[in-house]
Coordinates of N, CA and C in Angstrom, one line a residue:
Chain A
X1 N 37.5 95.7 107.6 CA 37.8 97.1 107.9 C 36.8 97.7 108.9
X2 N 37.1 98.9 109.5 CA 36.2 99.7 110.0 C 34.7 100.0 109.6
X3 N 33.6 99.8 110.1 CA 32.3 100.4 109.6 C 31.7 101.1 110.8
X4 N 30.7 101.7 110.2 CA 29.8 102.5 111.2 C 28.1 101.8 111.3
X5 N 27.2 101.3 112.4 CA 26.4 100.6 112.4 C 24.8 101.7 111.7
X6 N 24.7 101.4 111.5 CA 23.6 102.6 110.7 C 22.6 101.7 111.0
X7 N 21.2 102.4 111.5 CA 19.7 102.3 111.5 C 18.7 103.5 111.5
X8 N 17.6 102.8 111.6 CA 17.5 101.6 110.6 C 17.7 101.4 109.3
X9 N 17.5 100.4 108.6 CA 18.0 100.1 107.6 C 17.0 100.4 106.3
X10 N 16.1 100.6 106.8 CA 15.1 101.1 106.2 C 13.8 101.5 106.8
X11 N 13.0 102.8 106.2 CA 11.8 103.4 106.8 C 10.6 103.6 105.9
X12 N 9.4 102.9 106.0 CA 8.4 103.5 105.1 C 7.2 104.4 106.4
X13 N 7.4 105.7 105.9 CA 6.8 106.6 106.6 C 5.4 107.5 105.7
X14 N 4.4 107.8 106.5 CA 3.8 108.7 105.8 C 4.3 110.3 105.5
X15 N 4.0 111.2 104.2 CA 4.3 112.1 104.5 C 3.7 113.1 105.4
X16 N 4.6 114.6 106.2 CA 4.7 114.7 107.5 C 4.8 114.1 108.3
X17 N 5.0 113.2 108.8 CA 5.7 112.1 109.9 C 7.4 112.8 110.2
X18 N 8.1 112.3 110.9 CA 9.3 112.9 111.6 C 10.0 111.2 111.8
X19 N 11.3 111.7 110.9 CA 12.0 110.6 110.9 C 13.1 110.7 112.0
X20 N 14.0 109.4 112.2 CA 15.3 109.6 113.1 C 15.7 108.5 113.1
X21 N 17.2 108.9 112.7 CA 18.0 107.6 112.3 C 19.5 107.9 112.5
X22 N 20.3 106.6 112.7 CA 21.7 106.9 113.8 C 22.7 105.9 113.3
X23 N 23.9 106.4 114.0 CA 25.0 105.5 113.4 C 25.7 105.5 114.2
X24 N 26.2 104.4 115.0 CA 26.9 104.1 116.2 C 28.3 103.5 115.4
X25 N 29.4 103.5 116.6 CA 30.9 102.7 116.3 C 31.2 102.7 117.7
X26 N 32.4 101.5 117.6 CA 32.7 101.4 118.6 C 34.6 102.2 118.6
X27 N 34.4 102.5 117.6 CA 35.7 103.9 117.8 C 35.5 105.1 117.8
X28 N 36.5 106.1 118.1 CA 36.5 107.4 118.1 C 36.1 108.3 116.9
X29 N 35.5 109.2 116.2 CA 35.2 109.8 115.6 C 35.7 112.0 115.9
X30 N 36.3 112.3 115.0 CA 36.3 113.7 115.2 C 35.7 114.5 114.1
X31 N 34.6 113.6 113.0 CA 34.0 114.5 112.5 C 32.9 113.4 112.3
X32 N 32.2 114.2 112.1 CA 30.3 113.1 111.6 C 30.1 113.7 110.3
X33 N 29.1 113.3 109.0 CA 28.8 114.1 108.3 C 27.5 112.7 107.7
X34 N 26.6 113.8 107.3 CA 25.6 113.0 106.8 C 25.2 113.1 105.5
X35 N 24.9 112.3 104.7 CA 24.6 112.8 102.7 C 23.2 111.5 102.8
X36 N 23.1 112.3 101.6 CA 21.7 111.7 100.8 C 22.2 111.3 99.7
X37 N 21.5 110.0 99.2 CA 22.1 109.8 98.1 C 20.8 109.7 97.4
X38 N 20.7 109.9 95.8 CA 19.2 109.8 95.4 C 19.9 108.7 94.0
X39 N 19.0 107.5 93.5 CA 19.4 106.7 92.3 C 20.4 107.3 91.0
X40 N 21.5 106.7 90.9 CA 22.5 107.2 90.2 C 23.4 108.3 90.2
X41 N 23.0 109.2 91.6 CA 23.9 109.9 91.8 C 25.0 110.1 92.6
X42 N 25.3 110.7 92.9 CA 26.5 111.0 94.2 C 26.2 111.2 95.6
X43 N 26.4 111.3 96.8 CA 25.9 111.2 97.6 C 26.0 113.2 97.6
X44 N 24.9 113.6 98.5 CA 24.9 115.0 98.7 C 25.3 115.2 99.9
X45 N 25.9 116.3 100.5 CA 26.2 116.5 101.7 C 25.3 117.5 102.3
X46 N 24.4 116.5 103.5 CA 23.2 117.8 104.0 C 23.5 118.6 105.8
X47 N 24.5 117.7 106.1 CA 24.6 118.4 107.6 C 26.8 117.9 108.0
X48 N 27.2 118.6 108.5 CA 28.9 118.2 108.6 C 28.8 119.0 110.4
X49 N 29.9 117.9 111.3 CA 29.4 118.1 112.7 C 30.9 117.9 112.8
X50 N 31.7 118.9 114.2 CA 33.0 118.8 114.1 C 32.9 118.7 115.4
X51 N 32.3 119.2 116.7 CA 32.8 118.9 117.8 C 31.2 117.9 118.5
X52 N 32.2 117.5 119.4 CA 31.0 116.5 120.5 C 30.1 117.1 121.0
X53 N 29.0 116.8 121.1 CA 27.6 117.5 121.5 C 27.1 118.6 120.8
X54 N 27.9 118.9 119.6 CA 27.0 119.3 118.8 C 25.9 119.1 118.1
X55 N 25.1 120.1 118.2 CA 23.9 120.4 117.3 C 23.4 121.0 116.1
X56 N 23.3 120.9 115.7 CA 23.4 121.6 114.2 C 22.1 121.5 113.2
X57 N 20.9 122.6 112.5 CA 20.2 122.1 111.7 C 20.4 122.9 110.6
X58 N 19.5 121.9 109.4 CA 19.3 122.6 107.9 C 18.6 122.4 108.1
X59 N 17.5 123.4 107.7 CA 16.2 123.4 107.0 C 15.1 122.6 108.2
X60 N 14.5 121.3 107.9 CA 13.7 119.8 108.8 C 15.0 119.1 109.0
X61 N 16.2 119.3 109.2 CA 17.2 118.4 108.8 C 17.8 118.9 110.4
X62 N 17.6 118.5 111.4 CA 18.4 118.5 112.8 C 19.6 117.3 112.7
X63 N 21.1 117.3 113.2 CA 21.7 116.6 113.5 C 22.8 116.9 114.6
X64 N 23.2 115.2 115.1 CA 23.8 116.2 116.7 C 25.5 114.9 116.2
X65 N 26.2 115.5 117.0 CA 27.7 114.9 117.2 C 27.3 114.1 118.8
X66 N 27.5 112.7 119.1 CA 27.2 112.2 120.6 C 27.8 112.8 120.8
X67 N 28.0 112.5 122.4 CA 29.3 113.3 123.4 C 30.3 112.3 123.4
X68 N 30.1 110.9 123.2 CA 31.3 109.9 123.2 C 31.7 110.3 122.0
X69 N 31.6 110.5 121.3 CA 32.3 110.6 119.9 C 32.2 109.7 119.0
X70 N 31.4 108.7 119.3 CA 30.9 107.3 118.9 C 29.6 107.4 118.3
X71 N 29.1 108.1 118.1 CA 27.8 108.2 117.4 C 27.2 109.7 117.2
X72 N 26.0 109.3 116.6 CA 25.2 110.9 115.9 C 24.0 110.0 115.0
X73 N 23.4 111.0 115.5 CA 21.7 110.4 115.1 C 21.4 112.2 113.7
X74 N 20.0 111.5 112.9 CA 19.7 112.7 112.2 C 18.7 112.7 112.2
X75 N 18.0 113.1 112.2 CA 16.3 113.9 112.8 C 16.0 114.8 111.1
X76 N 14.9 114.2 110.6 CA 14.1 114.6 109.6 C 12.4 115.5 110.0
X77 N 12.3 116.5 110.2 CA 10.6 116.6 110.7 C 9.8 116.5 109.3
X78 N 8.4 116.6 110.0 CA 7.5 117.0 108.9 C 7.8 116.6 106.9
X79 N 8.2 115.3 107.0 CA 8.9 115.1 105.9 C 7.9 115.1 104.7
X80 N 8.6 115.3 103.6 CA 7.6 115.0 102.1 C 8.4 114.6 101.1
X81 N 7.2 114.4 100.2 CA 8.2 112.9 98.9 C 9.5 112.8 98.4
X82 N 10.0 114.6 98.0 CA 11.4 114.4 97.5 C 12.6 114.2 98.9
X83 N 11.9 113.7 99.9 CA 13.3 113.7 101.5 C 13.2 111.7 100.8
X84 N 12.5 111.1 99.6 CA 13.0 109.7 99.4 C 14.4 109.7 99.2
X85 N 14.9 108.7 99.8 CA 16.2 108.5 99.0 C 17.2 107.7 100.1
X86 N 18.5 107.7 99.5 CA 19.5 106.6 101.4 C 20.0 107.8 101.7
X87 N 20.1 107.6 103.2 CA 21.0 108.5 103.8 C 22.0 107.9 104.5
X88 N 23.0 108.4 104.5 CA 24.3 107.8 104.7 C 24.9 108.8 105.8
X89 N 25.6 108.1 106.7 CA 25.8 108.7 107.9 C 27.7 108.3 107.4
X90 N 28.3 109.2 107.8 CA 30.3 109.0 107.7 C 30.8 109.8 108.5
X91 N 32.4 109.4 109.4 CA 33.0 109.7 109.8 C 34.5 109.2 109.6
X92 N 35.2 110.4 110.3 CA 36.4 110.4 110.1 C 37.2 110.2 111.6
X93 N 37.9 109.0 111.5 CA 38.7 108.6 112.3 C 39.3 109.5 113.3
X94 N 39.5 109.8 114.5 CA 40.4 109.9 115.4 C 41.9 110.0 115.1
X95 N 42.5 110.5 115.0 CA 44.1 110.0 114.7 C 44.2 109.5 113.6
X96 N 43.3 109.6 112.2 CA 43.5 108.8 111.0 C 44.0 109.7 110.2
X97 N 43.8 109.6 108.3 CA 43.4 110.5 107.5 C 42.2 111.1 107.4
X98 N 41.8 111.6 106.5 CA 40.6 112.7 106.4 C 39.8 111.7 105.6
X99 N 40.4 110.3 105.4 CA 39.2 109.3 104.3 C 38.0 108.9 105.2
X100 N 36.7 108.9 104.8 CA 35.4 108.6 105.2 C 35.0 107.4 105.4
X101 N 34.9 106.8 106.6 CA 34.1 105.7 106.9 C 32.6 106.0 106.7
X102 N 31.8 105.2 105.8 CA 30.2 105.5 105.3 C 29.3 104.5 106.4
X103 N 28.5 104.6 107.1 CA 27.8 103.7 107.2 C 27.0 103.1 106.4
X104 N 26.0 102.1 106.5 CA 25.3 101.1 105.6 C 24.5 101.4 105.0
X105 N 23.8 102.6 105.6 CA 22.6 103.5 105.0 C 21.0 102.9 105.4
X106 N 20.5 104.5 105.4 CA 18.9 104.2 105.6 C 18.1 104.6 104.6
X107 N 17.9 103.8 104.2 CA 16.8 104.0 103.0 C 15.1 104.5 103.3
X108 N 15.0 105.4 102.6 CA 13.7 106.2 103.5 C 12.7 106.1 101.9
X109 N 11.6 105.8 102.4 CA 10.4 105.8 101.4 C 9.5 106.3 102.2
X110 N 8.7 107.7 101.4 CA 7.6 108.9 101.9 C 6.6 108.4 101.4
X111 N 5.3 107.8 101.6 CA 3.8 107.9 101.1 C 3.1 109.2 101.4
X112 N 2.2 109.4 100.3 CA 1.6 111.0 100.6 C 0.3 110.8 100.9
Chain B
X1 N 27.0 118.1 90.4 CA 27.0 117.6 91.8 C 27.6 118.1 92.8
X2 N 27.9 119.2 93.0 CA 28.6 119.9 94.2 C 29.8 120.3 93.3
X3 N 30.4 120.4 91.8 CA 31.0 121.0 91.1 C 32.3 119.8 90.8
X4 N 32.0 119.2 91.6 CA 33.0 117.9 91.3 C 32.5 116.9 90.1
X5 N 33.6 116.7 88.9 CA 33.1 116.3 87.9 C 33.5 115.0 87.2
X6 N 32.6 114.3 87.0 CA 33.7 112.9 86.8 C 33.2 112.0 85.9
X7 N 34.1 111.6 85.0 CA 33.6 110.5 83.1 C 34.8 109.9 83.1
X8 N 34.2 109.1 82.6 CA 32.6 108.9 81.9 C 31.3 108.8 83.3
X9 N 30.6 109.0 82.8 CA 29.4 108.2 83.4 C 29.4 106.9 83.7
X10 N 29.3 106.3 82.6 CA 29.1 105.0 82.2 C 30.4 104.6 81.6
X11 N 30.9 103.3 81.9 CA 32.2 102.9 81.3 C 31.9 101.0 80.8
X12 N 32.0 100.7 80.0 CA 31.7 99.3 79.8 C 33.2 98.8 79.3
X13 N 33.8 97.6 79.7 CA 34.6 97.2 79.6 C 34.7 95.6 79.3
X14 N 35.6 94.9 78.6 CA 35.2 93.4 78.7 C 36.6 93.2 79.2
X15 N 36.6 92.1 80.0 CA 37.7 91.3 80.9 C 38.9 91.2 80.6
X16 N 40.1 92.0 80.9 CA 41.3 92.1 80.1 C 41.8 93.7 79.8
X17 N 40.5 94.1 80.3 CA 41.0 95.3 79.2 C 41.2 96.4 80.3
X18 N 42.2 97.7 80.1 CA 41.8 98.7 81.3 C 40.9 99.4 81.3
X19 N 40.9 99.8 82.7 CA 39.5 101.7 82.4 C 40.1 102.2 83.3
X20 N 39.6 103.5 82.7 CA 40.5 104.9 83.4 C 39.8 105.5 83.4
X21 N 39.2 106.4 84.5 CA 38.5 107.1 85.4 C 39.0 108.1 86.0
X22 N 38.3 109.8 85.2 CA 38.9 110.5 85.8 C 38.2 111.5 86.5
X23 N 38.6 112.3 87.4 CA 38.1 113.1 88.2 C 38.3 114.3 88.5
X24 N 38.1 115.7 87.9 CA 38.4 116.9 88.3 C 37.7 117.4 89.6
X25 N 38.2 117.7 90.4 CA 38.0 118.6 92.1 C 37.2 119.6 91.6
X26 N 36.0 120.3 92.9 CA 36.0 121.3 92.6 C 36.7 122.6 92.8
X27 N 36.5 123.5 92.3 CA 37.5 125.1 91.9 C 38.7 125.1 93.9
X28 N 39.4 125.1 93.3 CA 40.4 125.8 95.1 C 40.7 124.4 95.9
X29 N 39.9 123.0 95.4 CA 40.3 122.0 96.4 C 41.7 121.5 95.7
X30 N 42.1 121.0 96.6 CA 43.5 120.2 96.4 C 43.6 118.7 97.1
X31 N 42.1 118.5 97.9 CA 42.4 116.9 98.5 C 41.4 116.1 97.6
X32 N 41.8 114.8 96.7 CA 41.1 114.6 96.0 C 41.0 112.7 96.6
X33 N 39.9 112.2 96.9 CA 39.3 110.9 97.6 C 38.5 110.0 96.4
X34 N 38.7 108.8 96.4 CA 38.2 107.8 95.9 C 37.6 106.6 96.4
X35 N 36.4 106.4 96.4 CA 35.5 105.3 96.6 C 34.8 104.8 96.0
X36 N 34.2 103.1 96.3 CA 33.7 102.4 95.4 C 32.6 102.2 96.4
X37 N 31.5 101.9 95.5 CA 30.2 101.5 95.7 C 29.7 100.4 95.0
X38 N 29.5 99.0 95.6 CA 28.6 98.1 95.4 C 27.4 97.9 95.5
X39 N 26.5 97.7 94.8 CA 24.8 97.7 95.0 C 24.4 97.7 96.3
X40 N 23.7 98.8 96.9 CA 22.7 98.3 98.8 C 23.8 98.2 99.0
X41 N 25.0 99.1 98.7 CA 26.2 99.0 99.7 C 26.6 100.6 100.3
X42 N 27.3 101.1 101.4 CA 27.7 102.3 101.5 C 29.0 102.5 100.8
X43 N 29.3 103.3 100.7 CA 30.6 103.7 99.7 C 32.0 103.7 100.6
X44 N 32.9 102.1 100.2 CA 34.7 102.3 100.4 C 35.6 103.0 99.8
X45 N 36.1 103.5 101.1 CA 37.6 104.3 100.9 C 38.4 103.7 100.1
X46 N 39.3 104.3 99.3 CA 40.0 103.4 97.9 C 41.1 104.2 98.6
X47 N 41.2 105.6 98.0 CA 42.6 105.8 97.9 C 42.2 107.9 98.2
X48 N 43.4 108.2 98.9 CA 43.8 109.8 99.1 C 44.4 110.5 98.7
X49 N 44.2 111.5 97.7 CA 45.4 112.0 97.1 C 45.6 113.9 97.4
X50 N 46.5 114.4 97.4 CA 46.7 115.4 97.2 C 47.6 116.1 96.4
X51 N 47.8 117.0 95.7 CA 48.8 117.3 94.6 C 49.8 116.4 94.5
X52 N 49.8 115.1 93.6 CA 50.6 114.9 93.2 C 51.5 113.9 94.0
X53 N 50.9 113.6 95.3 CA 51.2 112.6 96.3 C 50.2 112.0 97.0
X54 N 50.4 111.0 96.9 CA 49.4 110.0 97.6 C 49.5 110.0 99.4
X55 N 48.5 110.3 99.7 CA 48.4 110.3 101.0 C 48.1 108.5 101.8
X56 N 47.0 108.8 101.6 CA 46.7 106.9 102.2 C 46.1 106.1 100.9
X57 N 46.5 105.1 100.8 CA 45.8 104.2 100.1 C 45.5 103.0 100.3
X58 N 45.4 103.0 101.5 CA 45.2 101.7 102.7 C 43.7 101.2 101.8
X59 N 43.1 101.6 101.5 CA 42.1 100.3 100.8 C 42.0 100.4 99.2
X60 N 43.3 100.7 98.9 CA 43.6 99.9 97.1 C 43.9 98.7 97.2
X61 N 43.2 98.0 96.5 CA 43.6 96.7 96.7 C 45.2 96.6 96.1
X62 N 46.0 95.6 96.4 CA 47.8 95.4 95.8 C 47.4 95.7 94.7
X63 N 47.0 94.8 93.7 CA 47.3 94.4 92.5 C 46.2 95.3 91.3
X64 N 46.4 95.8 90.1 CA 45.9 96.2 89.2 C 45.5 97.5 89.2
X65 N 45.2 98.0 90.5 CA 44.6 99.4 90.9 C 45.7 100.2 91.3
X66 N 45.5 101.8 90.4 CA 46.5 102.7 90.7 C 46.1 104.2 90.6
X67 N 46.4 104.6 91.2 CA 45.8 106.1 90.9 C 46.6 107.3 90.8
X68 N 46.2 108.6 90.5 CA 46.9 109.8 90.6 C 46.5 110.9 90.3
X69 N 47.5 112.3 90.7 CA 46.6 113.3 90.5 C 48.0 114.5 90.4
X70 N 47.9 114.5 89.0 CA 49.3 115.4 88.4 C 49.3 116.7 89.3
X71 N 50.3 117.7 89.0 CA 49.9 119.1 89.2 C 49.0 119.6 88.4
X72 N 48.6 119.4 87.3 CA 47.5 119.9 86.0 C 47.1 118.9 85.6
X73 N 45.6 119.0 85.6 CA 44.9 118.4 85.0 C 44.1 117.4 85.8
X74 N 43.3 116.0 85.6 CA 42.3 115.6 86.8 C 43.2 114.6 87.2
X75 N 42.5 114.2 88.6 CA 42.7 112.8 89.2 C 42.5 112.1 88.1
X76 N 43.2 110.7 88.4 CA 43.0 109.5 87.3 C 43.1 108.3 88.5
X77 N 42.0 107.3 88.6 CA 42.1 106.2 89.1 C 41.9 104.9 87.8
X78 N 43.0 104.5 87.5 CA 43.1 103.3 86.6 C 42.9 101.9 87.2
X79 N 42.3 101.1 86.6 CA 42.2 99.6 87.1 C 42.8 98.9 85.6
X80 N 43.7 97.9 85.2 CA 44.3 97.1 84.9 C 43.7 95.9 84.6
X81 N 43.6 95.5 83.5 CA 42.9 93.6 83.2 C 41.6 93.5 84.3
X82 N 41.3 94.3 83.7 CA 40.0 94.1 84.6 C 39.0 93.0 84.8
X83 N 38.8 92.6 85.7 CA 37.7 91.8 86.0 C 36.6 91.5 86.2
X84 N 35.4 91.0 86.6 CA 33.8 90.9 86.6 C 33.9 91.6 88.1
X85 N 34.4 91.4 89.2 CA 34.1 91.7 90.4 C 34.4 93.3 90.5
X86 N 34.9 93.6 89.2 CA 35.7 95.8 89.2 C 34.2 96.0 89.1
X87 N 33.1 95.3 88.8 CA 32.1 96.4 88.4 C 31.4 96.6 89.8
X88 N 31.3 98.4 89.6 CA 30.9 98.6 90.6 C 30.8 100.1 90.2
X89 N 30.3 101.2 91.1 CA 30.2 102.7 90.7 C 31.4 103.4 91.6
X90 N 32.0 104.1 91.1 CA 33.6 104.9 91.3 C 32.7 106.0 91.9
X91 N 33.4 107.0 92.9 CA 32.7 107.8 93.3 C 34.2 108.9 93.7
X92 N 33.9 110.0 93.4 CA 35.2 111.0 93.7 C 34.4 111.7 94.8
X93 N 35.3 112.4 95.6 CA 35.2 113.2 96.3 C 36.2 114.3 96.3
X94 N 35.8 115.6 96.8 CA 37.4 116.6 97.1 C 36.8 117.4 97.8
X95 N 38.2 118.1 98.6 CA 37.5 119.0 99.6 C 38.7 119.7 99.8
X96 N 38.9 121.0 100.7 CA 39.9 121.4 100.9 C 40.3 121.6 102.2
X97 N 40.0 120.4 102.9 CA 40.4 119.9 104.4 C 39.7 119.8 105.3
X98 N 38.2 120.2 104.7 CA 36.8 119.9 105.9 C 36.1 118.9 104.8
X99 N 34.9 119.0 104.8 CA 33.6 118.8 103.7 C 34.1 118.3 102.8
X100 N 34.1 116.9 102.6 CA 34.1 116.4 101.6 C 32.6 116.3 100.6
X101 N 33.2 116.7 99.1 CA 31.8 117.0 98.2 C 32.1 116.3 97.2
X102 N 31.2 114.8 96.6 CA 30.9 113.8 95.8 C 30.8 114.5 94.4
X103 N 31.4 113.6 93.5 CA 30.9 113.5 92.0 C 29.4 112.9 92.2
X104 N 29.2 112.2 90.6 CA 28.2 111.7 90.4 C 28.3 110.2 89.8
X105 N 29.6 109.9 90.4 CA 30.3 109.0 89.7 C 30.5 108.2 88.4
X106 N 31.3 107.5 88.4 CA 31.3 106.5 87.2 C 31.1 105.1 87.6
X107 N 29.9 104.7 86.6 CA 29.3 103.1 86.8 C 30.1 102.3 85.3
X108 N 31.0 101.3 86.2 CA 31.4 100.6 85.7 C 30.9 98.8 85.7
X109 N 31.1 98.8 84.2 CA 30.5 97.4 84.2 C 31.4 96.7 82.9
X110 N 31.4 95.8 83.6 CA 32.6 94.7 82.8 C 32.1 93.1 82.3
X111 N 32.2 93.3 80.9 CA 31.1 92.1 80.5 C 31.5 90.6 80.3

């Protein structure tokens, strides 16, 4: 089936360091949305991107929609211990339903 | 978890038997999504529902797996004679046509 390429696939960073991590396809997308997941829970939803070339931030949390519609990267600055956890990058099909393709996830570990 | 609510938690099952997994939306949504999660895996689309009609269910597998979502009351995704490969964590979502917002799922394990 459909996936979305997510990297990296993992990051061990110090804390304050500035993360960035992305998810390519080689199909159309008309929504992006990014979540966090932390052990045993649900994924959170931290940033949602509807048109191309958008930009958008929360909080250290920058994220942009490509202009191909094929990708979107997420930008973490200045991070600290509780930003641990996978982030999961998803989109929604072009001409599909509203069901979520997830990418693979990046798993992020903060040292202090 | 974003007010979407979903039990058990934990479901233990031995091979043969069903589980039934259910899911309340949060307050005002009406689109209610199902996905499964395998270990260091990202989370599959199962199935789409909205009041009472199934929208897509392009990744339920044919056999054993069925879902639904009355006028009253929660989603229910059932799995049938279950098997060692069903274990996995259920994850709900709903939204009311943008933002989709996750339960905290249910981890299923079948002994």
């Amino acid at each position: 089936g459909q996936q979305l390429n997510q990297s990296p696939q993992s990051m061990f960073i110090q804390e304050g360091e500035d993360v960035s991590m992305n998810c390519t396809s080689s199909s159309i997308f008309n929504t992006w949305l990014w979540y966090k997941q932390d052990p045993g829970e649900g994924p959170v939803l931290l940033i949602a991107l509807y048109k191309a070339g958008e930009l958008t931030s929360n909080g250290r949390l920058t994220a942009q929609f490509g202009i191909t519609r094929k990708d979107s990267f997420l930008n973490i600055s200045a991070s600290i211990p509780s930003d641990v956890g996978i982030y999961f990058c998803a989109g929604q099909l072009i001409g599909d339903t509203d069901k979520l393709i997830f990418g693979t996830g990046t798993r992020l570990q903060v040292f202090p | 978890n974003a007010g979407v609510m979903q039990n058990p938690r934990h479901l233990v099952r031995r091979r043969g038997q069903e589980a039934r997994l259910r899911c309340s939306p949060m307050k005002g949504h009406s689109h209610v999504y199902w996905y499964r999660q395998l270990p260091e895996e990202g989370l599959k689309f199962m199935v789409y529902l909205q009041k009472e009609n199934i929208i897509d269910e392009s990744g339920m597998p044919k056999e054993r797996f069925s879902a639904e979502f009355p006028k009253e009351g929660p989603s229910i995704l059932r799995i049938q004679q279950v098997v060692r490969g069903d274990s996995a964590a259920y994850f709900c979502a709903s939204s009311q046509g943008l933002s989709q917002h996750f339960g905290d799922g249910t981890r299923l394990s079948i002994l």
